[in-house]
Amino acid sequence: MVRRYDFLVIGSGMAGMSFALKVAKKGKVALCCKTGLEETNTYYAQGGIASVTKTTDQFDKHIEDTLIAGDGLCDRQVVEMVVREAPEQIHELISWGVQFDKDESGGFDLHKEGGHSDFRILHHKDSTGAEIQQSLIESIKKHPNIHVFDHHFAVEILTQHHLGQNVTRHSDNIECYGAYILNLKTRHIETFLAKTTLMATGGIGNIYQTTTNPLIATGDGIAMVYRAKGTVSGMEFVQFHPTALFNPNERPSFLITEAMRGYGAVLKTKSGDCFMQRYDARGSLAPRDIVARAIDTEMKVNGDDYVCLDVTQEDADKTREHFPMIYKKCMEMGIDITKEMIPVAPAAHFLCGGIKVDMHARTSIRRLYAAGECASTGLHGANRLASNSLLEAIVYADLAAKDAMAQVESLKYEERIPSWNDEGTRLPEEMVLITQSQKEVGQIMSTYVGIVRSNLRLKRAFDRLDILYKETERLFVRSVVSKEICELRNIINTAYLVIKHAQERKESRGLHYTIDYPDKNPI
Ligand code: FAD
Ligand code: SIN
């Protein structure tokens, strides 16, 4: 089956949905996602979205905080643009029905998180992402120009390669004509021809054993673009959230928002030692890379599987009021956070790099945009400031929407794209061939490519991954395409990029710390 759309959007998170709502005034939009509309990283966001909204705060302070967190690798022009654009995008969110908490005076109730010099995080209790996701879904469902294709898995983007032409990493004229998309209900691959395509596939957390990301976060968009010979950057900068609830049998790991530390919670060892002051004068509210490394060190020194977050000294009613979801979750595990410390450990959380885009959200492939967590914009540099990613997603979706709307009328569908060819393929003999390999990738990445790295660990990870890569490619060519095998390929591809970029960075900077090069190189 061939479908034709002015705008193809792959991903139903903050980036994909806000883009769809904007471009829908200019043409027909296909919005596809691989499970239900709600299952996104966006939905799970707790802390909120950063923006200067009060008179005592300043754009310059938010810019400076972002640059400091980024450890020398942010693109200053991008940072300035995103920070200054934030209030307008917040208004747009509110116009779609998103409700941010207010204080008694009617102003926004602002939280503070690690690395921020002021209170500037707009939030909806401790479930900001769910509030955003649900409000946008309601607007999407009402829009006559947006057709939702849930349970549709994008397998590959379409380029000149599918017309039999030679496309290499040196080709500077690659164009995207849409995507092959697997309808998970009929199990058929449909051809979606599009004048423009937005990649908004989110994060990569599931290349690790422990992650705060939902199961959809398997790096699909990054892997698809890399295979299509597009440019990817900054993959070594994987952010580990310091405080995921320690509960080894749970996937994804439940997040204990950084806002709780902004509110007064303190990190302690199991025995009650407030260790953070030994690592950074900002204590528990130091930037995430510093806190995650400090926790990693304490866990190793003490032989513990977790450290603790102590909020018991704060007013119990206020704690319940500010963090109702966390309170309820911990109570279900038998922990009353107003009386007992919360066991926490770091978990893979966010990717700063991804598909390289310019300040119009254009990728290196024409007619293809990227926004949100799968994009590498230059905002985060070597480390993301908390709550800057929802902001980045909506600002870059807006940039992409403006550019795509300006281009769309001059573009045509590429009608010569052939249908997907599955001749000679059959169902895999055993699913265990896929599921076990996926587990192995997680173990390799968490063991060798985590918070602290070394040349030897990276080499070992590379060699182990290479075996899985070869096995999986052999399996892929003879198998009927399924979500499971595609995700495994994408996980392996994304893990490979993280390792390769980590090997190329011969210094420690931001989120990338290696014992072989503990210092920073001059910039
Ligand atoms: P997502 O919201 O992840 O959406 C990805 C979409 O892509 C999904 O619809 C998925 O189905 C689809 N998709 C993926 N692959 C395919 C495929 N092959 N085919 C079809 N569809 C596909 N950031 C903040 O700024 N503030 C916070 O407070 C905050 N808290 C967070 C808490 C948690 C627990 C997590 C996990 C993240 C948090 N983040 C936070 C990060 C932030 O939520 C994400 O970076 C952001 O929501 C990403 O949005 P997105 O639109 O790029 O992708
Ligand atoms: C959190 O609430 O701690 C997560 C915020 C973020 O990842 O930006």
XYZ file of C-alpha atoms and ligand atoms in Angstrom:
584
model
C 0.000 0.000 0.000
C 1.238 3.500 -0.849
C 0.166 6.541 1.176
C 0.961 10.157 0.324
C 1.331 12.980 2.847
C 2.711 16.511 2.732
C 4.273 15.949 6.145
C 5.318 12.616 7.633
C 6.026 12.725 11.367
C 7.757 9.751 12.996
C 7.159 10.011 16.745
C 4.331 11.166 18.985
C 6.245 12.878 21.806
C 6.593 16.577 22.480
C 8.587 17.134 19.262
C 6.419 15.105 16.882
C 3.047 16.249 18.174
C 3.858 19.954 18.427
C 5.307 19.861 14.886
C 2.178 18.097 13.596
C -0.128 20.661 15.174
C 1.822 23.502 13.568
C 2.202 22.164 10.016
C -1.361 20.852 9.828
C -2.544 24.289 8.780
C -0.523 23.894 5.582
C -1.229 20.311 4.475
C -2.000 16.696 5.255
C -0.024 15.146 8.106
C 0.676 11.489 8.929
C 1.704 11.092 12.582
C 3.073 7.646 13.283
C 4.331 5.993 16.425
C 5.324 2.458 17.240
C 2.985 1.783 20.173
C 0.123 3.934 21.497
C 0.302 7.732 21.238
C 1.066 8.044 24.952
C 4.081 5.763 25.301
C 6.861 8.327 24.973
C 9.711 9.760 27.023
C 7.665 12.941 27.082
C 4.902 11.230 29.043
C 7.335 10.256 31.807
C 8.880 13.702 32.310
C 8.477 14.755 35.903
C 10.494 17.860 36.744
C 9.202 20.228 34.081
C 10.293 22.667 31.430
C 12.852 25.432 31.902
C 12.012 29.005 30.916
C 12.688 32.476 32.238
C 9.241 33.702 33.269
C 9.728 35.949 36.317
C 11.185 39.432 36.374
C 13.961 38.624 38.837
C 15.343 35.899 36.551
C 17.164 36.763 33.314
C 17.782 35.176 29.916
C 21.508 35.743 30.447
C 21.446 33.617 33.611
C 19.649 30.733 31.877
C 22.094 31.020 28.953
C 25.083 30.992 31.301
C 23.767 27.990 33.282
C 23.240 26.042 30.042
C 26.746 26.894 28.809
C 28.351 25.901 32.122
C 26.546 22.544 32.152
C 27.554 21.953 28.504
C 31.214 22.147 29.539
C 32.531 24.110 26.573
C 30.763 22.245 23.779
C 27.445 24.122 23.505
C 26.790 26.227 20.426
C 26.301 29.658 22.014
C 24.105 30.907 19.166
C 21.785 27.932 19.612
C 21.680 28.361 23.400
C 20.766 32.035 23.099
C 18.089 31.344 20.531
C 16.469 28.489 22.499
C 16.488 30.337 25.833
C 14.993 33.513 24.343
C 12.367 31.525 22.410
C 11.208 29.640 25.528
C 8.477 31.989 26.856
C 6.703 32.115 23.492
C 6.685 28.325 23.221
C 5.370 28.048 26.781
C 2.437 30.254 25.721
C 1.812 27.968 22.778
C 1.717 24.960 25.124
C -0.766 26.746 27.346
C -2.897 27.553 24.290
C -3.084 23.777 23.632
C -4.463 23.292 27.139
C -1.337 22.474 29.182
C -1.731 23.600 32.790
C 1.323 24.580 34.805
C 1.055 24.888 38.592
C 0.561 28.393 39.981
C 1.483 29.859 43.378
C -0.816 31.858 45.735
C -0.084 35.110 43.885
C -1.228 33.609 40.550
C 2.293 33.431 39.073
C 3.914 30.170 37.989
C 5.047 27.942 40.862
C 8.675 27.518 39.829
C 11.011 24.692 40.825
C 14.800 24.695 40.852
C 16.998 21.851 39.599
C 20.724 21.047 39.504
C 22.871 23.615 37.679
C 20.118 26.277 37.546
C 20.985 29.553 39.283
C 17.326 30.452 39.760
C 13.843 28.997 40.171
C 12.666 28.632 36.549
C 11.171 25.161 36.064
C 7.489 25.257 35.142
C 5.787 22.055 36.155
C 2.523 20.263 36.712
C 2.965 18.626 40.134
C 5.541 15.861 39.506
C 3.851 14.662 36.295
C 4.550 17.491 33.847
C 5.157 15.178 30.888
C 1.843 13.362 31.274
C 0.038 16.702 31.413
C 1.748 17.856 28.195
C 1.278 14.540 26.410
C -2.425 14.305 27.211
C -3.164 17.918 26.266
C -1.390 17.568 22.927
C -3.085 14.250 22.180
C -6.481 15.898 22.645
C -5.582 18.666 20.200
C -4.125 16.141 17.705
C -7.226 13.962 17.775
C -9.472 16.924 17.026
C -7.437 18.105 14.023
C -8.961 17.097 10.668
C -5.628 17.315 8.797
C -3.728 14.994 11.114
C -4.047 11.242 10.536
C -2.730 9.160 13.398
C -0.997 5.847 12.630
C -0.329 4.299 16.009
C 1.273 0.843 16.194
C 3.133 1.689 12.996
C 6.866 1.062 13.121
C 9.187 3.034 10.824
C 11.739 0.618 9.405
C 13.753 2.732 6.986
C 13.697 6.172 5.461
C 13.466 6.324 1.670
C 16.295 7.888 -0.325
C 17.932 7.605 -3.765
C 19.313 4.282 -2.466
C 15.814 2.840 -3.024
C 15.941 4.020 -6.649
C 19.050 1.913 -7.172
C 21.455 4.858 -6.981
C 24.750 4.764 -5.123
C 24.481 6.710 -1.842
C 27.571 7.031 0.341
C 28.568 8.996 3.436
C 30.249 11.463 1.069
C 27.107 12.097 -1.023
C 25.982 15.661 -0.430
C 22.655 15.449 -2.260
C 20.817 12.718 -0.357
C 17.057 13.320 -0.225
C 14.366 11.741 1.924
C 11.117 10.726 0.183
C 9.294 9.275 3.225
C 9.633 5.902 4.924
C 8.810 2.211 4.827
C 6.526 1.675 7.776
C 5.459 -1.653 9.263
C 1.790 -1.764 10.195
C 2.011 -3.836 13.376
C -1.605 -4.943 13.158
C -1.563 -6.237 9.546
C 2.208 -6.993 9.616
C 2.541 -5.403 6.166
C 5.111 -2.813 5.225
C 3.463 0.258 3.758
C 5.200 2.917 1.674
C 4.628 6.396 3.082
C 5.610 8.939 0.440
C 6.117 12.388 1.925
C 7.170 15.801 0.713
C 8.923 16.370 4.043
C 9.652 14.041 6.962
C 10.327 14.808 10.627
C 12.311 12.344 12.706
C 11.121 12.670 16.312
C 11.834 9.195 17.656
C 13.191 10.209 21.067
C 15.906 8.592 23.169
C 18.178 5.560 23.365
C 17.936 4.531 27.044
C 17.236 0.889 26.232
C 20.718 0.285 24.891
C 21.542 0.119 28.635
C 20.466 -2.437 31.220
C 19.021 0.187 33.571
C 17.179 3.205 32.233
C 14.456 5.659 33.114
C 13.253 5.554 29.491
C 10.185 3.576 28.433
C 10.689 0.560 26.145
C 10.136 2.615 22.971
C 13.481 4.392 23.440
C 15.702 2.226 21.234
C 17.447 4.845 19.100
C 15.448 3.940 15.967
C 15.564 7.355 14.283
C 19.287 7.780 14.841
C 20.006 4.302 13.489
C 17.730 4.836 10.455
C 19.421 8.108 9.581
C 22.901 6.688 10.126
C 22.111 3.727 7.853
C 20.812 6.185 5.241
C 24.277 7.866 5.440
C 23.104 10.929 7.369
C 25.305 12.762 9.898
C 25.174 11.907 13.597
C 27.146 13.669 16.352
C 27.749 13.813 20.114
C 26.792 10.184 20.763
C 29.337 9.773 23.571
C 27.384 12.173 25.779
C 24.857 9.909 27.497
C 23.332 11.406 30.622
C 22.784 9.155 33.619
C 20.128 10.457 35.961
C 21.567 10.239 39.480
C 18.367 9.318 41.257
C 16.337 6.492 39.758
C 14.433 4.500 42.362
C 16.461 1.396 43.204
C 14.194 -1.508 42.328
C 16.198 -4.035 40.274
C 13.175 -5.893 38.889
C 11.508 -2.836 37.408
C 11.991 -1.613 33.822
C 11.933 1.299 33.128
C 13.391 2.530 36.396
C 11.069 4.946 38.154
C 12.526 8.444 38.378
C 12.867 10.459 41.568
C 12.853 13.944 40.111
C 15.765 16.284 40.618
C 13.179 18.834 41.714
C 13.061 16.915 44.974
C 16.667 17.904 45.627
C 15.747 21.468 44.633
C 13.017 21.238 47.260
C 15.477 20.194 49.990
C 16.141 16.462 49.748
C 19.739 15.459 50.482
C 21.827 12.583 49.120
C 23.292 10.302 51.769
C 24.998 6.932 51.910
C 23.031 4.039 53.403
C 24.712 4.837 56.727
C 23.607 8.498 56.591
C 26.816 10.245 55.411
C 26.017 13.422 53.358
C 28.778 12.752 50.839
C 28.051 15.291 48.097
C 29.849 18.219 49.766
C 33.099 16.267 49.381
C 32.644 16.334 45.592
C 31.154 19.761 44.856
C 30.346 22.917 46.802
C 26.811 22.822 45.356
C 26.237 19.561 47.219
C 23.202 17.530 46.160
C 22.294 20.175 43.579
C 25.522 20.018 41.576
C 25.052 19.286 37.840
C 24.000 15.758 37.003
C 27.295 14.453 35.651
C 29.050 15.363 38.899
C 26.316 13.896 41.100
C 26.078 10.669 39.061
C 29.854 10.157 39.195
C 29.962 10.868 42.918
C 27.197 8.312 43.538
C 28.980 5.785 41.324
C 32.186 6.279 43.353
C 30.379 6.010 46.718
C 28.582 2.839 45.641
C 31.867 1.272 44.531
C 33.812 2.370 47.636
C 31.124 1.167 50.036
C 30.176 -1.916 48.011
C 26.531 -0.772 47.950
C 23.963 -1.145 45.175
C 22.384 2.202 45.975
C 22.619 5.446 47.934
C 19.713 7.250 49.597
C 17.738 10.428 49.098
C 16.518 11.898 52.346
C 13.492 14.213 52.302
C 12.303 13.379 55.812
C 13.451 16.730 57.234
C 10.914 18.611 55.057
C 7.269 19.226 55.967
C 5.391 15.957 55.329
C 2.180 17.558 53.993
C 4.108 19.751 51.591
C 6.144 16.791 50.351
C 2.962 14.822 49.644
C 1.440 17.835 47.903
C 4.462 18.572 45.677
C 5.353 14.988 44.798
C 2.106 12.986 44.837
C 3.174 10.483 42.186
C 6.519 9.739 43.871
C 4.857 9.486 47.290
C 2.303 6.994 45.951
C 4.885 4.926 44.074
C 7.175 4.643 47.107
C 4.266 3.801 49.407
C 3.412 0.926 47.040
C 6.941 -0.345 47.693
C 6.479 0.048 51.437
C 8.557 3.245 51.748
C 6.964 6.280 53.396
C 9.183 9.059 52.030
C 8.111 11.475 54.755
C 9.662 9.096 57.338
C 12.237 6.963 55.493
C 15.089 7.533 53.041
C 14.526 6.588 49.370
C 16.995 4.096 47.832
C 18.312 5.492 44.529
C 20.940 4.660 41.887
C 21.937 6.236 38.555
C 20.228 5.059 35.346
C 20.683 5.929 31.656
C 18.365 8.841 31.059
C 19.087 11.150 28.122
C 21.198 11.430 24.988
C 22.722 14.856 24.309
C 23.851 13.947 20.787
C 21.983 12.377 17.887
C 21.058 13.346 14.328
C 22.958 16.524 13.541
C 20.703 19.461 12.649
C 21.215 23.118 11.814
C 19.283 26.063 13.228
C 16.304 25.233 10.969
C 16.225 21.645 12.308
C 17.441 20.441 8.896
C 19.497 17.229 8.896
C 22.302 16.502 6.428
C 19.627 14.736 4.311
C 17.386 17.080 2.312
C 13.654 17.079 3.067
C 14.416 15.395 6.419
C 14.193 17.275 9.725
C 14.926 16.070 13.254
C 13.728 17.447 16.577
C 13.594 16.388 20.206
C 15.869 13.902 21.882
C 16.953 12.178 18.640
C 18.420 15.467 17.363
C 21.835 16.948 18.079
C 21.247 20.692 18.006
C 24.226 22.106 19.911
C 22.080 23.173 22.878
C 23.410 20.649 25.371
C 27.064 20.329 24.404
C 28.732 17.755 26.650
C 26.001 17.716 29.314
C 22.352 18.768 29.414
C 21.032 21.179 31.988
C 17.980 19.697 33.700
C 14.601 20.452 32.079
C 16.169 21.925 28.948
C 15.142 18.996 26.760
C 11.376 19.480 26.651
C 12.227 23.061 25.783
C 14.616 21.998 23.027
C 11.994 19.613 21.628
C 9.331 22.275 21.276
C 11.661 24.999 19.972
C 13.211 22.747 17.314
C 9.816 21.360 16.300
C 8.795 24.959 15.728
C 11.893 25.690 13.621
C 11.315 22.530 11.591
C 7.646 23.413 11.108
C 8.469 26.891 9.794
C 11.052 25.572 7.346
C 8.961 22.603 6.189
C 5.908 24.820 5.584
C 8.038 27.187 3.504
C 9.405 24.277 1.394
C 6.425 21.990 0.992
C 4.742 23.636 -1.981
C 7.847 23.346 -4.131
C 8.304 19.611 -3.439
C 6.842 16.569 -5.210
C 6.288 12.948 -4.202
C 8.920 10.512 -5.495
C 6.634 8.037 -7.252
C 9.397 5.693 -8.451
C 9.983 4.198 -4.981
C 9.337 0.429 -5.199
C 7.304 -1.514 -2.668
C 9.156 -3.292 0.140
C 10.655 -6.554 -1.105
C 10.527 -9.467 1.351
C 11.308 -12.296 -1.055
C 13.221 -15.175 0.487
C 12.507 -14.184 4.087
C 10.827 -16.294 6.754
C 9.830 -16.005 10.413
C 12.801 -16.296 12.794
C 13.092 -19.821 14.186
C 13.212 -18.658 17.808
C 12.536 -15.286 19.433
C 15.273 -16.038 21.968
C 17.816 -15.254 19.228
C 16.584 -11.674 19.423
C 15.680 -11.234 23.085
C 18.942 -12.681 24.401
C 21.027 -10.467 22.099
C 19.110 -7.427 23.312
C 19.915 -8.320 26.927
C 23.568 -8.793 26.019
C 23.779 -5.321 24.472
C 22.408 -3.848 27.724
C 24.979 -5.744 29.789
C 27.853 -4.725 27.521
C 26.869 -1.065 27.548
C 26.176 -0.832 31.294
C 29.361 -2.691 32.216
C 31.814 -1.076 29.822
C 30.305 2.168 28.498
C 28.628 3.634 31.601
C 29.448 6.602 33.830
C 33.195 5.852 33.984
C 34.932 4.534 30.852
C 38.432 3.457 29.757
C 40.164 2.462 26.518
C 40.173 -1.177 27.555
C 36.484 -1.193 28.497
C 35.501 0.510 25.230
C 37.566 -1.916 23.164
C 36.017 -4.847 24.960
C 32.534 -3.424 24.378
C 33.303 -2.889 20.697
C 34.550 -6.455 20.189
C 31.574 -7.998 21.995
C 29.112 -5.816 20.090
C 30.714 -6.708 16.765
C 29.830 -10.375 17.308
C 26.197 -9.452 17.997
C 26.160 -7.098 14.989
C 27.298 -9.812 12.578
C 24.878 -12.405 13.984
C 21.973 -9.963 13.825
C 22.662 -8.796 10.267
C 22.715 -12.442 9.144
C 19.418 -13.029 10.927
C 17.875 -9.825 9.516
C 18.440 -10.652 5.828
C 16.692 -13.989 6.114
C 13.864 -12.892 8.447
C 10.422 -11.454 7.838
C 10.648 -7.916 9.162
C 9.357 -7.551 12.717
C 9.480 -4.767 15.295
C 11.672 -6.964 17.485
C 14.421 -7.586 14.952
C 14.391 -3.965 13.787
C 14.714 -2.705 17.353
C 17.590 -5.082 18.009
C 19.381 -3.807 14.893
C 18.755 -0.217 15.968
C 19.978 -0.854 19.502
C 23.175 -2.427 18.184
C 23.667 0.390 15.679
C 23.123 3.076 18.339
C 25.374 1.318 20.865
C 28.057 1.111 18.182
C 27.830 4.882 17.640
C 28.103 5.593 21.383
C 31.218 3.411 21.642
C 32.796 4.796 18.460
C 32.291 8.428 19.469
C 33.535 7.657 22.997
C 36.692 6.090 21.542
C 37.278 9.133 19.363
C 37.034 11.597 22.279
C 40.442 11.440 23.873
C 39.620 13.562 26.927
C 37.133 13.688 29.811
C 34.471 16.314 29.358
C 30.931 16.695 30.605
C 29.190 13.342 30.620
C 32.103 11.502 29.046
C 34.619 10.494 31.709
C 37.498 8.132 30.919
C 40.253 7.109 33.309
C 42.763 7.076 30.429
C 42.315 10.786 29.649
C 41.049 12.332 32.916
C 41.636 15.935 31.794
C 40.040 18.232 29.248
C 41.803 19.175 26.022
C 42.034 22.880 25.235
C 39.159 24.014 22.990
P 9.579 10.994 22.875
O 8.688 11.744 23.756
O 10.375 9.921 23.489
O 8.707 10.325 21.708
C 9.284 9.376 20.853
C 8.236 8.869 19.882
O 8.884 8.213 18.799
C 7.256 7.860 20.440
O 5.968 8.179 19.984
C 7.671 6.531 19.795
O 6.614 5.620 19.588
C 8.179 7.033 18.473
N 9.081 6.123 17.799
C 10.331 5.751 18.157
N 10.824 4.904 17.256
C 9.879 4.738 16.309
C 9.791 3.961 15.131
N 10.781 3.161 14.712
N 8.653 4.028 14.404
C 7.623 4.790 14.790
N 7.658 5.543 15.898
C 8.771 5.510 16.642
N 13.103 16.525 30.087
C 12.827 17.753 30.578
O 13.082 18.772 29.918
N 12.226 17.880 31.798
C 11.912 16.810 32.569
O 11.361 16.966 33.643
C 12.234 15.516 32.085
N 11.971 14.432 32.835
C 12.187 13.204 32.305
C 11.836 12.071 33.032
C 11.966 10.809 32.498
C 11.587 9.610 33.290
C 12.487 10.671 31.185
C 12.631 9.310 30.560
C 12.874 11.779 30.455
C 12.726 13.053 31.005
N 13.092 14.192 30.293
C 12.818 15.422 30.802
C 13.582 14.089 28.923
C 12.416 14.388 27.962
O 11.253 13.806 28.466
C 12.676 13.869 26.567
O 13.938 14.265 26.118
C 11.633 14.394 25.595
O 10.353 14.178 26.091
C 11.789 13.714 24.262
O 10.692 14.041 23.452
P 10.660 13.534 21.976
O 9.447 14.111 21.358
O 11.951 13.800 21.328
O 10.558 11.940 22.071
C 13.908 15.238 36.609
O 12.753 15.541 36.868
O 14.793 15.075 37.434
C 14.276 15.059 35.198
C 14.473 16.370 34.595
C 15.169 16.228 33.302
O 15.584 15.140 32.914
O 15.324 17.278 32.671
